[in-house]
Amino acid sequence: MCLFCKIVNKEIPSNIVAENDDFLAFHDINPKAPVHILAIPKKHVDSFHEVDPTIMGGMTEFIKEVAEKMAMENSGYRVITNIGENGGQEVKHLHFHVLGGAKLKWEHFSDSHPMENF
Ligand code: AMP
Ligand code: ZN
């Protein structure tokens, strides 16, 4: 069973922010912003690339609920999902990073020149 499935099953503790029958949100153990929450479907899906659109419908509403719970709906926030090797995905259970609580940086994501493929 994967790490986040164990968190869903409460076999591994997490600091839960929001939960319903289908989704769970908890604080990232290694936060990269003042607010850094992970929102996941309870059903195991490897990544965004495999997710069913019906799950994404509920996921979208759930992420908005999390943002509101953290009072970020007016100040703004960022939603990121890493996919596979180049995306930098470490945990192979679909998760959305919900980041905010301060003005976030937006920098080059790679050492290779951004225009080299144009
Ligand atoms: P990613 O690199 O997109 O796969 O993100 C995985 C995220 O999971 C990282 O930001 C980690 O800090 C976070 N993480 C790993 N283990 C735990 C855990 N036990 N509880 C909460 N967050 C975790
Ligand atoms: Zn899983």
Short mmCIF file of C-alpha atoms and ligand atoms in Angstrom, two decimals:
data_model
loop_
_atom_site.label_atom_id
_atom_site.label_comp_id
_atom_site.label_asym_id
_atom_site.label_seq_id
_atom_site.Cartn_x
_atom_site.Cartn_y
_atom_site.Cartn_z
CA MET A 1 0.00 0.00 0.00
CA CYS A 2 1.40 3.46 -0.87
CA LEU A 3 2.27 6.15 1.67
CA PHE A 4 -0.81 8.29 1.00
CA CYS A 5 -3.14 5.24 1.04
CA LYS A 6 -1.74 4.58 4.53
CA ILE A 7 -2.52 8.19 5.48
CA VAL A 8 -6.07 7.73 4.11
CA ASN A 9 -6.41 4.58 6.25
CA LYS A 10 -5.00 6.47 9.28
CA GLU A 11 -2.18 3.91 9.54
CA ILE A 12 0.20 6.87 9.30
CA PRO A 13 -0.75 10.04 11.19
CA SER A 14 -1.30 13.33 9.37
CA ASN A 15 -2.43 16.80 10.29
CA ILE A 16 -5.86 16.80 8.61
CA VAL A 17 -7.39 20.03 7.29
CA ALA A 18 -10.50 18.69 5.52
CA GLU A 19 -12.06 15.33 4.81
CA ASN A 20 -15.14 13.87 3.16
CA ASP A 21 -16.06 10.44 1.77
CA ASP A 22 -13.89 10.83 -1.33
CA PHE A 23 -11.09 13.30 -0.53
CA LEU A 24 -8.58 14.13 2.20
CA ALA A 25 -6.45 17.24 2.79
CA PHE A 26 -3.54 17.40 5.23
CA HIS A 27 -0.52 19.61 5.93
CA ASP A 28 2.64 18.79 3.96
CA ILE A 29 5.33 17.48 6.31
CA ASN A 30 7.97 19.68 4.61
CA PRO A 31 6.15 22.96 3.82
CA LYS A 32 7.45 25.17 1.02
CA ALA A 33 5.13 28.10 1.83
CA PRO A 34 3.33 29.41 4.96
CA VAL A 35 0.32 27.34 3.86
CA HIS A 36 1.20 24.04 2.16
CA ILE A 37 -1.56 21.46 2.08
CA LEU A 38 -1.85 18.26 0.07
CA ALA A 39 -5.31 17.42 -1.32
CA ILE A 40 -5.76 13.82 -2.46
CA PRO A 41 -8.49 11.46 -3.63
CA LYS A 42 -9.01 8.61 -1.14
CA LYS A 43 -9.10 6.18 -4.06
CA HIS A 44 -5.57 5.39 -5.25
CA VAL A 45 -4.75 6.99 -8.61
CA ASP A 46 -1.10 7.07 -9.68
CA SER A 47 -1.05 10.64 -11.03
CA PHE A 48 -3.00 13.36 -12.80
CA HIS A 49 -2.32 11.58 -16.08
CA GLU A 50 -4.41 8.57 -15.00
CA VAL A 51 -7.24 10.37 -13.17
CA ASP A 52 -10.87 9.97 -14.21
CA PRO A 53 -12.67 13.26 -15.02
CA THR A 54 -15.45 12.38 -12.53
CA ILE A 55 -12.88 12.37 -9.70
CA MET A 56 -11.47 15.69 -10.95
CA GLY A 57 -14.90 17.32 -10.71
CA GLY A 58 -15.10 16.57 -6.98
CA MET A 59 -11.41 17.31 -6.53
CA THR A 60 -11.85 20.81 -7.92
CA GLU A 61 -14.63 21.63 -5.45
CA PHE A 62 -12.66 20.06 -2.59
CA ILE A 63 -9.53 22.14 -3.34
CA LYS A 64 -11.68 25.29 -3.30
CA GLU A 65 -13.08 24.24 0.09
CA VAL A 66 -9.52 23.78 1.41
CA ALA A 67 -8.51 27.22 0.10
CA GLU A 68 -11.54 28.77 1.81
CA LYS A 69 -10.84 26.91 5.06
CA MET A 70 -7.35 28.45 5.04
CA ALA A 71 -8.85 31.91 4.20
CA MET A 72 -6.96 32.12 0.90
CA GLU A 73 -9.87 32.71 -1.49
CA ASN A 74 -9.27 36.47 -1.64
CA SER A 75 -5.49 36.64 -1.14
CA GLY A 76 -4.90 33.93 -3.75
CA TYR A 77 -3.09 30.63 -3.78
CA ARG A 78 -1.43 28.13 -6.12
CA VAL A 79 -2.37 24.56 -7.05
CA ILE A 80 0.39 22.26 -8.34
CA THR A 81 0.45 18.60 -9.24
CA ASN A 82 3.74 16.96 -10.19
CA ILE A 83 3.57 14.13 -12.73
CA GLY A 84 6.20 11.45 -13.24
CA GLU A 85 9.98 11.69 -13.43
CA ASN A 86 10.40 15.09 -15.10
CA GLY A 87 7.51 16.53 -13.09
CA GLY A 88 9.36 15.63 -9.89
CA GLN A 89 6.63 13.38 -8.48
CA GLU A 90 7.95 11.56 -5.41
CA VAL A 91 4.75 10.01 -4.05
CA LYS A 92 2.93 7.97 -6.69
CA HIS A 93 -0.58 8.75 -5.38
CA LEU A 94 -2.25 11.75 -7.06
CA HIS A 95 -1.93 14.85 -4.89
CA PHE A 96 -2.43 18.55 -5.39
CA HIS A 97 -0.14 20.94 -3.53
CA VAL A 98 -2.28 23.87 -2.31
CA LEU A 99 0.11 26.70 -1.51
CA GLY A 100 -0.34 30.21 -0.17
CA GLY A 101 -0.26 32.42 2.89
CA ALA A 102 2.26 34.78 1.25
CA LYS A 103 3.15 36.12 -2.22
CA LEU A 104 4.64 33.07 -3.94
CA LYS A 105 7.74 33.11 -6.14
CA TRP A 106 7.54 32.22 -9.84
CA GLU A 107 10.94 31.28 -11.17
CA HIS A 108 12.58 29.14 -13.85
CA PHE A 109 11.84 25.50 -13.14
CA SER A 110 14.82 24.10 -15.05
CA ASP A 111 18.49 24.89 -15.65
CA SER A 112 18.04 24.42 -19.39
CA HIS A 113 17.22 27.61 -21.29
CA PRO A 114 13.42 28.09 -21.40
CA MET A 115 13.51 29.24 -25.05
CA GLU A 116 15.74 26.47 -26.42
CA ASN A 117 12.77 24.51 -27.81
CA PHE A 118 11.28 27.47 -29.67
P1 AMP B 1 5.66 15.28 -4.78
O1 AMP B 1 7.14 15.57 -4.81
O2 AMP B 1 4.84 16.17 -5.67
O3 AMP B 1 5.38 13.81 -5.00
O4 AMP B 1 5.19 15.66 -3.32
C1 AMP B 1 5.21 14.79 -2.25
C2 AMP B 1 5.00 15.64 -1.02
O5 AMP B 1 4.63 14.78 0.05
C3 AMP B 1 6.26 16.39 -0.57
O6 AMP B 1 5.98 17.79 -0.56
C4 AMP B 1 6.52 15.85 0.83
O7 AMP B 1 6.99 16.84 1.71
C5 AMP B 1 5.15 15.33 1.23
N1 AMP B 1 5.15 14.26 2.22
C6 AMP B 1 5.89 13.12 2.21
N2 AMP B 1 5.58 12.34 3.26
C7 AMP B 1 4.60 12.99 3.94
C8 AMP B 1 3.84 12.70 5.12
N3 AMP B 1 4.02 11.56 5.83
N4 AMP B 1 2.93 13.59 5.54
C9 AMP B 1 2.73 14.74 4.85
N5 AMP B 1 3.39 15.06 3.73
C10 AMP B 1 4.32 14.21 3.27
ZN ZN B 2 -2.13 5.30 -2.76
#
